[in-house]
Amino acid sequence: VTSSPRPEPRRVLVIIPAWNEEATIAAVVDETRAALVGGNVIADILVVDDGSDDATGRVAEASGALVAHLPVNLGVGAAMRTGYRYAQRLGYAITVQVDADGQHNPADIPALLRALAEGADIVIGARVAGDGAFVARGPRRWAMSLLSGTISRIARTRLTDTTSGFKACGPRAIELFARSYPAEYLGDTVESLVVAARSHLVLREVGVVMRPRAGGQPSHGPARSAAFLGRAVLALGLALTRPRPELRGEPYRRYEELGA
Amino acid sequence: MNLLAQSGYPFALVVSALLLLALFWLLRTQRLREKYSVLWFAVITGWLTALAGVTTPINLVFILAFLVLLVVCIQLSIEISTLEESARTVAEEVALLRLELERRTGKPQSLPGQETDVRQPHTDESPAS
């Protein structure tokens, strides 16, 4: 895999997987750009349009983001892998994934990047109490604490929110995810972390405040909570017993050591 | 026949256990996607209970026929899982190639069938709500 020549190599790529998010995508792109400029981060924004039926792709293009159009809907795992492949091919050192529904506040991106620079391969933006705090109850809550507890143990660090889609990744994580970003249920969050932890990547988390969705429908209703618990247990069990992915590429290097 | 009828339950138990192990192995090596496996976990469980009550020889014929069909269906699920992964990889590659093309030519390419779609012209600066 060769990377295309670019006049000015940029180091950070913000990946926004979007499926039928025409109502919010332009605002998310604009806000992300503003946050990057405000945080003095040189970055490109890539929207991966996951086969949307609405105008998501064109709205994203009009807002000035790079847009990769998946010809059919493949799910968030495939959208993320597309983003990581793009990052790897064009030699981005860092990626940040942000949801297209406006739940994540792009103003937190510099905090994630700082934590990454302090020595981590993956930094998770963990949902904490605050305005629009994420409150889970019943089986969903049990499932989430089971997932967090188990992944914390493998990663040898305390993680409180392993189903967050707000993550920053360094070069080793990009290399791993470009090759094998899980497509299974919960693969985009839980299994990707299990894979990373088992490959001895360094995981950290930073508390971020979630906002209510700016638009679109929540993908989880209360009725699905019990099914979520069952599938979460299966997903975790499978992820833990799969053959360990071998880590290729360079050994871990700090953000500063990557050179300007 | 009679012997098998009497030992129907242990037989069913052993076969079901083997099938469950095979399914788990397939999932582990990513040859079968999880969403197809859930169905087969259910089917095998149902089959186990049905088999426990073998009393007439003709049922053995049904059981064997069902077993063959079950294996065929699992085989097809495996093939679909493989195909899905290939389709996924190809679609990702297409998306990246299209992006690269757009980046080099400096303008978005319309896909066949989209030329006449003027619902949201690309030049429109105000995003649809």
CSV table of C-alpha atoms in Angstrom, one decimal:
chain,number,residue,atom,x,y,z
A,1,VAL,CA,0.0,0.0,0.0
A,2,THR,CA,1.5,3.2,-1.1
A,3,SER,CA,0.4,6.6,0.1
A,4,SER,CA,-0.5,9.3,-2.4
A,5,PRO,CA,1.9,12.2,-2.6
A,6,ARG,CA,0.5,15.3,-0.8
A,7,PRO,CA,2.0,18.7,-1.0
A,8,GLU,CA,1.4,19.3,2.7
A,9,PRO,CA,1.2,16.2,4.9
A,10,ARG,CA,-1.4,16.6,7.5
A,11,ARG,CA,-1.3,14.5,10.7
A,12,VAL,CA,-4.8,14.4,12.1
A,13,LEU,CA,-7.9,12.9,10.4
A,14,VAL,CA,-11.3,13.3,11.9
A,15,ILE,CA,-13.5,10.4,10.8
A,16,ILE,CA,-17.3,10.9,10.9
A,17,PRO,CA,-19.3,7.8,10.0
A,18,ALA,CA,-22.7,8.9,8.8
A,19,TRP,CA,-25.9,7.1,7.8
A,20,ASN,CA,-28.9,9.1,7.0
A,21,GLU,CA,-27.8,12.1,9.1
A,22,GLU,CA,-28.5,14.9,6.6
A,23,ALA,CA,-30.1,17.0,9.4
A,24,THR,CA,-27.0,17.1,11.6
A,25,ILE,CA,-24.0,16.4,9.4
A,26,ALA,CA,-23.3,19.9,8.2
A,27,ALA,CA,-23.5,21.3,11.8
A,28,VAL,CA,-21.2,18.5,13.1
A,29,VAL,CA,-18.6,19.2,10.3
A,30,ASP,CA,-18.7,23.0,10.9
A,31,GLU,CA,-18.4,22.6,14.6
A,32,THR,CA,-15.6,20.1,14.3
A,33,ARG,CA,-13.7,22.4,12.0
A,34,ALA,CA,-14.2,25.3,14.5
A,35,ALA,CA,-13.0,23.2,17.4
A,36,LEU,CA,-9.9,22.1,15.4
A,37,VAL,CA,-9.1,25.7,14.5
A,38,GLY,CA,-9.7,26.8,18.0
A,39,GLY,CA,-7.5,24.0,19.4
A,40,ASN,CA,-4.8,24.9,16.9
A,41,VAL,CA,-5.0,21.3,15.4
A,42,ILE,CA,-4.1,20.8,11.8
A,43,ALA,CA,-6.6,18.2,10.6
A,44,ASP,CA,-8.7,17.0,7.7
A,45,ILE,CA,-12.3,15.9,8.2
A,46,LEU,CA,-13.5,12.7,6.4
A,47,VAL,CA,-17.2,11.9,6.4
A,48,VAL,CA,-17.9,8.3,5.5
A,49,ASP,CA,-21.3,8.2,4.0
A,50,ASP,CA,-22.5,4.7,4.8
A,51,GLY,CA,-24.9,4.3,1.8
A,52,SER,CA,-27.4,6.9,3.0
A,53,ASP,CA,-30.8,7.1,1.4
A,54,ASP,CA,-31.0,10.8,2.0
A,55,ALA,CA,-28.7,13.7,1.0
A,56,THR,CA,-26.0,13.1,3.7
A,57,GLY,CA,-23.2,12.7,1.2
A,58,ARG,CA,-24.0,15.9,-0.7
A,59,VAL,CA,-24.6,17.9,2.4
A,60,ALA,CA,-21.3,16.8,3.8
A,61,GLU,CA,-19.5,17.7,0.5
A,62,ALA,CA,-21.2,21.1,0.5
A,63,SER,CA,-19.9,21.7,4.0
A,64,GLY,CA,-16.4,21.2,2.8
A,65,ALA,CA,-15.5,17.8,4.3
A,66,LEU,CA,-13.8,15.0,2.4
A,67,VAL,CA,-16.5,12.4,1.7
A,68,ALA,CA,-16.1,8.7,1.0
A,69,HIS,CA,-19.3,7.3,-0.4
A,70,LEU,CA,-19.9,3.7,0.4
A,71,PRO,CA,-22.1,2.4,-2.4
A,72,VAL,CA,-24.3,0.4,-0.1
A,73,ASN,CA,-25.1,0.5,3.6
A,74,LEU,CA,-22.5,-1.7,5.4
A,75,GLY,CA,-22.8,-0.7,9.0
A,76,VAL,CA,-20.6,1.4,11.2
A,77,GLY,CA,-17.8,-1.1,11.4
A,78,ALA,CA,-17.2,-1.0,7.7
A,79,ALA,CA,-17.5,2.8,7.6
A,80,MET,CA,-14.9,3.1,10.3
A,81,ARG,CA,-12.5,0.6,8.6
A,82,THR,CA,-12.9,2.8,5.4
A,83,GLY,CA,-11.8,5.8,7.5
A,84,TYR,CA,-8.8,4.0,9.0
A,85,ARG,CA,-7.8,2.7,5.6
A,86,TYR,CA,-7.9,6.2,4.2
A,87,ALA,CA,-5.8,7.4,7.2
A,88,GLN,CA,-3.3,4.7,6.7
A,89,ARG,CA,-2.9,5.2,3.0
A,90,LEU,CA,-2.4,8.9,3.2
A,91,GLY,CA,-0.1,8.7,6.2
A,92,TYR,CA,-2.1,10.3,8.9
A,93,ALA,CA,-0.5,9.8,12.3
A,94,ILE,CA,-3.7,10.3,14.3
A,95,THR,CA,-7.4,9.7,13.8
A,96,VAL,CA,-10.4,10.9,15.8
A,97,GLN,CA,-13.8,9.3,15.3
A,98,VAL,CA,-16.8,11.4,16.0
A,99,ASP,CA,-20.5,10.5,15.7
A,100,ALA,CA,-22.6,12.3,13.0
A,101,ASP,CA,-25.6,12.8,15.2
A,102,GLY,CA,-24.1,15.7,17.2
A,103,GLN,CA,-23.8,13.7,20.5
A,104,HIS,CA,-20.1,14.3,20.8
A,105,ASN,CA,-18.8,17.8,21.5
A,106,PRO,CA,-15.9,18.4,19.1
A,107,ALA,CA,-14.5,20.9,21.6
A,108,ASP,CA,-13.3,17.8,23.5
A,109,ILE,CA,-11.1,16.7,20.6
A,110,PRO,CA,-8.0,18.7,21.8
A,111,ALA,CA,-8.4,17.0,25.2
A,112,LEU,CA,-8.4,13.5,23.5
A,113,LEU,CA,-5.3,14.5,21.5
A,114,ARG,CA,-3.5,15.7,24.6
A,115,ALA,CA,-4.2,12.3,26.4
A,116,LEU,CA,-2.9,10.5,23.3
A,117,ALA,CA,0.3,12.6,23.3
A,118,GLU,CA,0.8,11.7,27.0
A,119,GLY,CA,1.4,8.1,25.9
A,120,ALA,CA,-1.6,6.1,24.6
A,121,ASP,CA,-2.6,4.3,21.4
A,122,ILE,CA,-6.3,4.8,21.9
A,123,VAL,CA,-8.1,7.4,24.0
A,124,ILE,CA,-11.8,7.0,24.6
A,125,GLY,CA,-14.1,9.9,25.3
A,126,ALA,CA,-16.0,8.4,28.2
A,127,ARG,CA,-19.5,9.8,28.9
A,128,VAL,CA,-19.7,11.3,32.3
A,129,ALA,CA,-22.4,13.2,34.2
A,130,GLY,CA,-23.3,16.6,33.0
A,131,ASP,CA,-25.7,18.3,30.6
A,132,GLY,CA,-27.3,15.6,28.5
A,133,ALA,CA,-25.6,12.9,30.6
A,134,PHE,CA,-25.9,9.4,29.3
A,135,VAL,CA,-28.1,7.5,31.7
A,136,ALA,CA,-28.5,3.7,31.2
A,137,ARG,CA,-30.8,1.6,33.3
A,138,GLY,CA,-31.6,-2.1,33.8
A,139,PRO,CA,-30.1,-4.8,31.5
A,140,ARG,CA,-28.3,-2.2,29.4
A,141,ARG,CA,-26.6,-0.8,32.4
A,142,TRP,CA,-25.5,-4.3,33.6
A,143,ALA,CA,-24.3,-5.1,30.1
A,144,MET,CA,-22.3,-1.9,30.0
A,145,SER,CA,-20.6,-2.4,33.4
A,146,LEU,CA,-19.8,-6.0,32.4
A,147,LEU,CA,-18.2,-4.8,29.2
A,148,SER,CA,-16.3,-2.1,31.0
A,149,GLY,CA,-15.1,-4.3,33.8
A,150,THR,CA,-13.9,-7.1,31.4
A,151,ILE,CA,-12.1,-4.7,29.0
A,152,SER,CA,-10.6,-2.8,31.9
A,153,ARG,CA,-9.0,-6.1,33.1
A,154,ILE,CA,-7.6,-7.0,29.7
A,155,ALA,CA,-6.3,-3.5,29.1
A,156,ARG,CA,-5.0,-3.2,32.7
A,157,THR,CA,-6.5,0.3,33.1
A,158,ARG,CA,-9.7,1.5,34.5
A,159,LEU,CA,-12.3,2.2,31.7
A,160,THR,CA,-15.8,3.3,32.6
A,161,ASP,CA,-17.4,3.6,29.2
A,162,THR,CA,-16.5,1.1,26.5
A,163,THR,CA,-19.4,1.6,24.2
A,164,SER,CA,-18.5,5.2,23.4
A,165,GLY,CA,-18.0,6.0,19.7
A,166,PHE,CA,-15.7,9.0,20.5
A,167,LYS,CA,-12.1,7.9,20.2
A,168,ALA,CA,-8.7,9.1,19.2
A,169,CYS,CA,-6.2,6.6,17.8
A,170,GLY,CA,-2.4,6.7,17.3
A,171,PRO,CA,-0.4,5.1,14.5
A,172,ARG,CA,-0.4,1.6,15.9
A,173,ALA,CA,-4.1,1.6,16.4
A,174,ILE,CA,-4.7,3.0,12.9
A,175,GLU,CA,-2.5,0.2,11.4
A,176,LEU,CA,-4.5,-2.4,13.4
A,177,PHE,CA,-7.9,-1.0,12.6
A,178,ALA,CA,-7.1,-0.4,8.9
A,179,ARG,CA,-6.4,-4.1,8.6
A,180,SER,CA,-9.2,-5.5,10.8
A,181,TYR,CA,-11.9,-3.3,12.2
A,182,PRO,CA,-14.6,-5.7,13.4
A,183,ALA,CA,-17.9,-5.8,11.5
A,184,GLU,CA,-19.8,-7.8,14.1
A,185,TYR,CA,-22.5,-6.5,16.4
A,186,LEU,CA,-20.8,-4.1,18.9
A,187,GLY,CA,-17.6,-4.6,16.9
A,188,ASP,CA,-17.2,-0.9,16.3
A,189,THR,CA,-16.9,-0.2,20.1
A,190,VAL,CA,-16.5,-3.3,22.3
A,191,GLU,CA,-14.7,-5.7,20.0
A,192,SER,CA,-12.3,-3.1,18.6
A,193,LEU,CA,-11.2,-2.3,22.2
A,194,VAL,CA,-10.8,-6.0,23.0
A,195,VAL,CA,-8.7,-6.5,19.8
A,196,ALA,CA,-6.6,-3.4,20.7
A,197,ALA,CA,-6.1,-4.5,24.3
A,198,ARG,CA,-5.1,-8.0,23.3
A,199,SER,CA,-2.6,-6.6,20.9
A,200,HIS,CA,-1.1,-4.7,23.9
A,201,LEU,CA,-2.1,-1.3,22.7
A,202,VAL,CA,-2.3,1.3,25.5
A,203,LEU,CA,-5.9,2.4,26.2
A,204,ARG,CA,-6.8,5.5,28.2
A,205,GLU,CA,-10.0,7.4,28.7
A,206,VAL,CA,-10.9,11.0,29.1
A,207,GLY,CA,-14.2,12.2,30.6
A,208,VAL,CA,-16.4,14.1,28.1
A,209,VAL,CA,-19.9,15.4,28.4
A,210,MET,CA,-22.4,13.9,26.0
A,211,ARG,CA,-25.0,16.2,24.5
A,212,PRO,CA,-28.5,15.1,23.5
A,213,ARG,CA,-28.8,14.2,19.8
A,214,ALA,CA,-29.2,17.1,17.6
A,215,GLY,CA,-31.4,15.0,15.2
A,216,GLY,CA,-32.0,11.5,14.0
A,217,GLN,CA,-33.4,8.6,15.9
A,218,PRO,CA,-31.6,6.9,18.8
A,219,SER,CA,-30.5,3.4,17.7
A,220,HIS,CA,-31.4,1.8,21.1
A,221,GLY,CA,-34.9,1.8,22.6
A,222,PRO,CA,-35.7,0.5,26.1
A,223,ALA,CA,-37.2,-2.7,24.6
A,224,ARG,CA,-33.9,-3.7,23.1
A,225,SER,CA,-32.0,-3.5,26.3
A,226,ALA,CA,-32.4,-7.2,27.2
A,227,ALA,CA,-31.3,-8.3,23.7
A,228,PHE,CA,-28.4,-5.9,24.0
A,229,LEU,CA,-27.2,-7.7,27.2
A,230,GLY,CA,-27.4,-11.1,25.5
A,231,ARG,CA,-25.6,-10.0,22.4
A,232,ALA,CA,-23.1,-8.0,24.4
A,233,VAL,CA,-22.1,-11.2,26.4
A,234,LEU,CA,-21.8,-13.2,23.1
A,235,ALA,CA,-19.8,-10.5,21.4
A,236,LEU,CA,-17.5,-10.2,24.4
A,237,GLY,CA,-17.1,-14.0,24.7
A,238,LEU,CA,-16.2,-14.3,21.0
A,239,ALA,CA,-13.9,-11.3,21.0
A,240,LEU,CA,-12.0,-12.8,23.9
A,241,THR,CA,-11.5,-16.3,22.4
A,242,ARG,CA,-10.7,-15.2,18.8
A,243,PRO,CA,-7.2,-15.8,17.7
A,244,ARG,CA,-5.1,-12.9,18.8
A,245,PRO,CA,-4.4,-10.5,15.9
A,246,GLU,CA,-0.7,-10.0,15.4
A,247,LEU,CA,0.5,-6.5,15.5
A,248,ARG,CA,2.6,-5.5,12.6
A,249,GLY,CA,4.3,-2.2,11.9
A,250,GLU,CA,6.4,0.0,14.1
A,251,PRO,CA,6.8,-0.3,17.8
A,252,TYR,CA,5.0,2.2,19.9
A,253,ARG,CA,6.2,5.8,19.6
A,254,ARG,CA,5.1,8.9,21.4
A,255,TYR,CA,3.3,11.6,19.6
A,256,GLU,CA,6.3,14.0,19.8
A,257,GLU,CA,8.7,11.4,18.5
A,258,LEU,CA,6.7,11.1,15.3
A,259,GLY,CA,8.4,14.2,14.0
A,260,ALA,CA,7.0,17.4,12.6
B,1,MET,CA,-33.7,-48.9,15.2
B,2,ASN,CA,-35.0,-49.9,18.6
B,3,LEU,CA,-31.6,-49.4,20.1
B,4,LEU,CA,-31.4,-46.0,18.6
B,5,ALA,CA,-34.9,-45.2,19.7
B,6,GLN,CA,-34.0,-46.1,23.3
B,7,SER,CA,-30.8,-44.2,23.2
B,8,GLY,CA,-32.3,-41.3,21.3
B,9,TYR,CA,-31.7,-38.8,24.0
B,10,PRO,CA,-27.9,-39.3,24.5
B,11,PHE,CA,-27.5,-39.4,20.7
B,12,ALA,CA,-29.3,-36.1,20.3
B,13,LEU,CA,-27.2,-34.7,23.2
B,14,VAL,CA,-23.9,-35.7,21.6
B,15,VAL,CA,-24.8,-34.5,18.1
B,16,SER,CA,-26.1,-31.2,19.5
B,17,ALA,CA,-23.0,-30.7,21.6
B,18,LEU,CA,-20.9,-31.3,18.5
B,19,LEU,CA,-22.9,-28.9,16.4
B,20,LEU,CA,-22.6,-26.2,19.1
B,21,LEU,CA,-18.9,-26.7,19.3
B,22,ALA,CA,-18.6,-26.5,15.5
B,23,LEU,CA,-20.6,-23.3,15.4
B,24,PHE,CA,-18.5,-21.7,18.1
B,25,TRP,CA,-15.4,-22.7,16.2
B,26,LEU,CA,-16.8,-21.2,13.0
B,27,LEU,CA,-17.5,-17.9,14.9
B,28,ARG,CA,-14.1,-17.9,16.5
B,29,THR,CA,-12.3,-18.2,13.2
B,30,GLN,CA,-14.7,-15.6,11.7
B,31,ARG,CA,-16.0,-17.9,9.1
B,32,LEU,CA,-19.6,-17.4,10.3
B,33,ARG,CA,-21.0,-14.1,11.2
B,34,GLU,CA,-22.7,-13.7,14.6
B,35,LYS,CA,-26.1,-12.7,13.2
B,36,TYR,CA,-26.5,-16.0,11.4
B,37,SER,CA,-25.3,-18.1,14.3
B,38,VAL,CA,-28.0,-17.0,16.7
B,39,LEU,CA,-30.6,-18.7,14.5
B,40,TRP,CA,-28.7,-21.9,14.5
B,41,PHE,CA,-28.3,-21.9,18.3
B,42,ALA,CA,-32.1,-21.7,18.5
B,43,VAL,CA,-32.6,-24.4,15.9
B,44,ILE,CA,-30.2,-26.8,17.5
B,45,THR,CA,-31.9,-26.3,20.9
B,46,GLY,CA,-35.3,-27.0,19.4
B,47,TRP,CA,-34.0,-30.0,17.6
B,48,LEU,CA,-32.5,-31.4,20.9
B,49,THR,CA,-35.9,-31.3,22.6
B,50,ALA,CA,-37.7,-32.8,19.6
B,51,LEU,CA,-35.2,-35.7,19.4
B,52,ALA,CA,-35.6,-36.6,23.0
B,53,GLY,CA,-39.0,-38.1,22.2
B,54,VAL,CA,-38.0,-40.6,19.4
B,55,THR,CA,-40.5,-43.5,19.5
B,56,THR,CA,-41.2,-44.6,15.9
B,57,PRO,CA,-38.6,-45.7,13.4
B,58,ILE,CA,-39.9,-43.3,10.7
B,59,ASN,CA,-38.9,-40.4,12.9
B,60,LEU,CA,-35.3,-41.5,12.4
B,61,VAL,CA,-35.7,-40.8,8.7
B,62,PHE,CA,-37.0,-37.4,9.4
B,63,ILE,CA,-34.2,-36.8,11.9
B,64,LEU,CA,-31.5,-37.8,9.4
B,65,ALA,CA,-33.1,-35.7,6.7
B,66,PHE,CA,-33.3,-32.8,9.0
B,67,LEU,CA,-29.7,-33.2,10.0
B,68,VAL,CA,-28.6,-33.1,6.4
B,69,LEU,CA,-30.6,-30.0,5.8
B,70,LEU,CA,-29.2,-28.4,8.9
B,71,VAL,CA,-25.7,-29.0,7.7
B,72,VAL,CA,-26.5,-27.6,4.3
B,73,CYS,CA,-28.0,-24.5,5.8
B,74,ILE,CA,-25.0,-23.9,8.0
B,75,GLN,CA,-22.7,-24.4,5.0
B,76,LEU,CA,-24.7,-21.8,3.1
B,77,SER,CA,-24.5,-19.4,6.1
B,78,ILE,CA,-20.7,-19.8,6.0
B,79,GLU,CA,-20.7,-19.0,2.3
B,80,ILE,CA,-22.8,-15.9,2.8
B,81,SER,CA,-20.6,-14.7,5.6
B,82,THR,CA,-17.5,-15.1,3.4
B,83,LEU,CA,-19.3,-13.3,0.5
B,84,GLU,CA,-20.4,-10.5,2.8
B,85,GLU,CA,-16.9,-9.9,4.0
B,86,SER,CA,-15.7,-9.7,0.3
B,87,ALA,CA,-18.5,-7.4,-0.6
B,88,ARG,CA,-17.7,-5.2,2.3
B,89,THR,CA,-14.0,-5.0,1.4
B,90,VAL,CA,-14.9,-4.2,-2.3
B,91,ALA,CA,-17.4,-1.5,-1.3
B,92,GLU,CA,-14.8,0.2,1.0
B,93,GLU,CA,-12.3,0.1,-1.8
B,94,VAL,CA,-14.8,1.6,-4.2
B,95,ALA,CA,-15.6,4.4,-1.8
B,96,LEU,CA,-11.9,5.2,-1.3
B,97,LEU,CA,-11.2,5.1,-5.0
B,98,ARG,CA,-14.1,7.5,-5.7
B,99,LEU,CA,-12.8,9.8,-3.0
B,100,GLU,CA,-9.3,9.7,-4.5
B,101,LEU,CA,-10.8,10.4,-8.0
B,102,GLU,CA,-12.8,13.4,-6.7
B,103,ARG,CA,-9.7,14.7,-4.9
B,104,ARG,CA,-7.6,14.6,-8.1
B,105,THR,CA,-10.2,15.9,-10.5
B,106,GLY,CA,-11.5,18.4,-8.0
B,107,LYS,CA,-15.1,17.7,-8.3
B,108,PRO,CA,-17.6,15.1,-7.1
B,109,GLN,CA,-18.5,12.4,-9.6
B,110,SER,CA,-22.1,11.5,-10.1
B,111,LEU,CA,-22.9,7.9,-10.1
B,112,PRO,CA,-25.0,6.4,-12.9
B,113,GLY,CA,-28.6,7.1,-12.1
B,114,GLN,CA,-27.8,10.1,-10.0
B,115,GLU,CA,-27.3,12.6,-12.8
B,116,THR,CA,-31.0,13.4,-12.9
B,117,ASP,CA,-31.4,13.7,-9.2
B,118,VAL,CA,-31.7,17.4,-8.5
B,119,ARG,CA,-33.3,17.1,-5.1
B,120,GLN,CA,-30.1,18.5,-3.5
B,121,PRO,CA,-27.8,20.1,-6.1
B,122,HIS,CA,-24.2,20.0,-5.1
B,123,THR,CA,-23.9,23.8,-5.5
B,124,ASP,CA,-26.6,24.4,-2.9
B,125,GLU,CA,-24.9,25.9,0.1
B,126,SER,CA,-27.7,25.5,2.6
B,127,PRO,CA,-28.0,22.0,3.9
B,128,ALA,CA,-31.3,20.3,3.9
B,129,SER,CA,-33.0,19.9,7.2
